[in-house]
Each structure stands twice: as C-alpha cells, then as structure tokens.
Amino acid sequence: MPTQTLDPTFEGLVQGRHIATLGTENADGTIHLTAVWYLFEDGSLFIATSSKSRKARNIAARPKASLMIDARRPASERGVNAAGRAELISGSQSREINRRIHSRYMSAAAISDPHVGPVFESFDDVTIRLAPVSWTAWDMAVLDAQAFGGRLGRTPGYLLALD
C-alpha cells in the first residue's frame, strides 16, 4: 500500500501537545482504544507504554494501529487520524524516545521528582512506533462554512459547550 503524506496545514496540529486516542486490534477482532501521550518525529508517531499493556501485546500480535488527535476548541475544531504499521521498540532507543515523550507532557520538576519521573521511566519500558500509511484530517470550520454558511461557528448558542 503506498504511503499517503499528511496535509501540511495539519502539521502544526500533529506537532502539538494533545491527548490522542490509540486504536489497536484485540485477538477477538474488537478494537482496543486508549488515551495516550505521543511524539511526532520524522514522519512517525511514538507512544510510550508498558510491555505488559494490552496495546503493546496487540501490536506484538497484530502490527497495525490508528491514532486520532482531536483538538476541540471554540473556532478551531480540527483533527487528524493516522493509520498504518506499528512496531515495538525496546532497550536504550525506547528509553530515549520515552524520555522525549514524557518531557513533552510533564514539567522538569515532575520528571526530577523521585516519586514521579522514575515511576514513568520504569513503567514505560517500550515504545510503539506507528508509521502512517494513511492520514485523514478534518477542519470543522471549513465544513461549517461549506455546509452551513458559517452559522454553527458564529451563532451563539447553536453549539452546546462540551463537558
């Protein structure tokens, strides 16, 4: 399957710090979804995890996954989904990547706290590398303009606040 590239207008979204949803396939064919921290580098997505986690076991058995980043903010409802081949990375390479992931989501104070940083480091002993072969992106402002004449985004009270 040929690899599709990410639309450059969504590059900033993927580089941002968001909570993403990772989907892997369970043995019975159902989908396992988990909220994850991630890192996007060199065209791949990286997720720190435990080798004992279901997502890591699913990747080892069925090396494919999807990751969705959905950034919902007033006047900026955009998202992207990446799907492709997945692999587990371990050892020193995993430790270095996981350190970069953790530093994207935790302060230096949290990482240096002996009750926080070392716990993450020991728990997250592998890294999932997702090499996307397809990307799907959406921008609700564009859809609103095309389908509703911009009414959803500019008319107070049309869209209810999310909890």
C-alpha positions as a Python dict, from the first residue, in 0.01 Angstrom:
ca = {
    (1, 'M'): (0, 0, 0),
    (2, 'P'): (152, 338, -96),
    (3, 'T'): (214, 582, 186),
    (4, 'Q'): (-2, 893, 190),
    (5, 'T'): (151, 1212, 330),
    (6, 'L'): (0, 1443, 589),
    (7, 'D'): (-156, 1765, 457),
    (8, 'P'): (98, 2034, 557),
    (9, 'T'): (-178, 2254, 702),
    (10, 'F'): (-223, 1991, 976),
    (11, 'E'): (147, 1952, 1059),
    (12, 'G'): (120, 2201, 1347),
    (13, 'L'): (-170, 2008, 1496),
    (14, 'V'): (25, 1681, 1495),
    (15, 'Q'): (331, 1857, 1642),
    (16, 'G'): (113, 1998, 1923),
    (17, 'R'): (71, 1860, 2270),
    (18, 'H'): (-268, 1687, 2281),
    (19, 'I'): (-415, 1371, 2424),
    (20, 'A'): (-454, 1125, 2139),
    (21, 'T'): (-655, 804, 2109),
    (22, 'L'): (-467, 492, 2002),
    (23, 'G'): (-660, 205, 1846),
    (24, 'T'): (-520, -149, 1828),
    (25, 'E'): (-689, -477, 1739),
    (26, 'N'): (-771, -732, 2010),
    (27, 'A'): (-743, -1107, 1945),
    (28, 'D'): (-1122, -1133, 1900),
    (29, 'G'): (-1125, -858, 1633),
    (30, 'T'): (-1264, -584, 1857),
    (31, 'I'): (-1080, -254, 1884),
    (32, 'H'): (-893, -151, 2198),
    (33, 'L'): (-889, 229, 2243),
    (34, 'T'): (-666, 412, 2489),
    (35, 'A'): (-582, 774, 2559),
    (36, 'V'): (-210, 833, 2508),
    (37, 'W'): (69, 1090, 2505),
    (38, 'Y'): (259, 1090, 2177),
    (39, 'L'): (551, 1234, 1986),
    (40, 'F'): (564, 1301, 1610),
    (41, 'E'): (914, 1283, 1461),
    (42, 'D'): (1050, 1200, 1117),
    (43, 'G'): (705, 1108, 986),
    (44, 'S'): (631, 854, 1263),
    (45, 'L'): (422, 869, 1578),
    (46, 'F'): (569, 734, 1902),
    (47, 'I'): (380, 626, 2215),
    (48, 'A'): (547, 528, 2543),
    (49, 'T'): (389, 229, 2718),
    (50, 'S'): (442, -80, 2929),
    (51, 'S'): (533, -406, 2758),
    (52, 'K'): (259, -562, 2972),
    (53, 'S'): (-15, -331, 2841),
    (54, 'R'): (-286, -459, 2613),
    (55, 'K'): (-187, -211, 2342),
    (56, 'A'): (171, -345, 2341),
    (57, 'R'): (52, -707, 2334),
    (58, 'N'): (-189, -624, 2050),
    (59, 'I'): (91, -459, 1847),
    (60, 'A'): (317, -759, 1901),
    (61, 'A'): (44, -993, 1770),
    (62, 'R'): (-110, -768, 1503),
    (63, 'P'): (133, -491, 1396),
    (64, 'K'): (-113, -223, 1291),
    (65, 'A'): (-273, 71, 1469),
    (66, 'S'): (-453, 402, 1431),
    (67, 'L'): (-401, 721, 1626),
    (68, 'M'): (-653, 1006, 1639),
    (69, 'I'): (-575, 1359, 1754),
    (70, 'D'): (-893, 1563, 1801),
    (71, 'A'): (-838, 1924, 1909),
    (72, 'R'): (-1175, 2068, 2009),
    (73, 'R'): (-1160, 2438, 2086),
    (74, 'P'): (-1404, 2715, 2004),
    (75, 'A'): (-1349, 2825, 1643),
    (76, 'S'): (-1076, 2563, 1596),
    (77, 'E'): (-1220, 2215, 1581),
    (78, 'R'): (-963, 2019, 1387),
    (79, 'G'): (-839, 1666, 1394),
    (80, 'V'): (-629, 1407, 1222),
    (81, 'N'): (-620, 1030, 1212),
    (82, 'A'): (-313, 826, 1117),
    (83, 'A'): (-328, 454, 1037),
    (84, 'G'): (-51, 216, 948),
    (85, 'R'): (213, -30, 1050),
    (86, 'A'): (314, -45, 1415),
    (87, 'E'): (613, -194, 1591),
    (88, 'L'): (753, -215, 1941),
    (89, 'I'): (1088, -56, 2020),
    (90, 'S'): (1276, -157, 2335),
    (91, 'G'): (1609, -101, 2508),
    (92, 'S'): (1810, 220, 2503),
    (93, 'Q'): (1632, 352, 2191),
    (94, 'S'): (1296, 317, 2368),
    (95, 'R'): (1425, 484, 2685),
    (96, 'E'): (1549, 786, 2486),
    (97, 'I'): (1224, 824, 2287),
    (98, 'N'): (1012, 779, 2601),
    (99, 'R'): (1217, 1046, 2778),
    (100, 'R'): (1130, 1289, 2496),
    (101, 'I'): (760, 1192, 2515),
    (102, 'H'): (749, 1239, 2893),
    (103, 'S'): (922, 1578, 2868),
    (104, 'R'): (651, 1697, 2625),
    (105, 'Y'): (378, 1635, 2884),
    (106, 'M'): (547, 1678, 3224),
    (107, 'S'): (747, 1963, 3369),
    (108, 'A'): (1115, 1927, 3459),
    (109, 'A'): (1007, 1936, 3825),
    (110, 'A'): (775, 1637, 3776),
    (111, 'I'): (1038, 1438, 3587),
    (112, 'S'): (1301, 1506, 3856),
    (113, 'D'): (1063, 1418, 4142),
    (114, 'P'): (1180, 1077, 4270),
    (115, 'H'): (817, 971, 4313),
    (116, 'V'): (716, 1061, 3955),
    (117, 'G'): (993, 1053, 3692),
    (118, 'P'): (1143, 715, 3785),
    (119, 'V'): (795, 559, 3805),
    (120, 'F'): (714, 665, 3447),
    (121, 'E'): (1059, 551, 3332),
    (122, 'S'): (1018, 204, 3482),
    (123, 'F'): (655, 161, 3379),
    (124, 'D'): (701, 275, 3018),
    (125, 'D'): (961, 16, 2915),
    (126, 'V'): (876, 2, 2541),
    (127, 'T'): (773, 244, 2268),
    (128, 'I'): (514, 193, 1997),
    (129, 'R'): (623, 335, 1662),
    (130, 'L'): (334, 397, 1423),
    (131, 'A'): (444, 450, 1062),
    (132, 'P'): (135, 602, 899),
    (133, 'V'): (38, 482, 552),
    (134, 'S'): (-279, 691, 551),
    (135, 'W'): (-390, 1019, 703),
    (136, 'T'): (-741, 1160, 739),
    (137, 'A'): (-779, 1519, 853),
    (138, 'W'): (-1079, 1738, 922),
    (139, 'D'): (-1146, 2103, 995),
    (140, 'M'): (-1495, 2173, 1123),
    (141, 'A'): (-1466, 2546, 1037),
    (142, 'V'): (-1430, 2451, 669),
    (143, 'L'): (-1727, 2212, 689),
    (144, 'D'): (-1931, 2478, 872),
    (145, 'A'): (-1855, 2734, 601),
    (146, 'Q'): (-1934, 2492, 318),
    (147, 'A'): (-2243, 2322, 459),
    (148, 'F'): (-2395, 2576, 697),
    (149, 'G'): (-2270, 2911, 573),
    (150, 'G'): (-2067, 2953, 893),
    (151, 'R'): (-2377, 2959, 1113),
    (152, 'L'): (-2259, 2694, 1360),
    (153, 'G'): (-1938, 2878, 1447),
    (154, 'R'): (-2067, 3233, 1459),
    (155, 'T'): (-2416, 3197, 1606),
    (156, 'P'): (-2408, 3196, 1988),
    (157, 'G'): (-2598, 2909, 2142),
    (158, 'Y'): (-2609, 2686, 1834),
    (159, 'L'): (-2341, 2453, 1966),
    (160, 'L'): (-2359, 2346, 2329),
    (161, 'A'): (-2045, 2352, 2545),
    (162, 'L'): (-1870, 2021, 2594),
    (163, 'D'): (-1831, 1884, 2945),
}
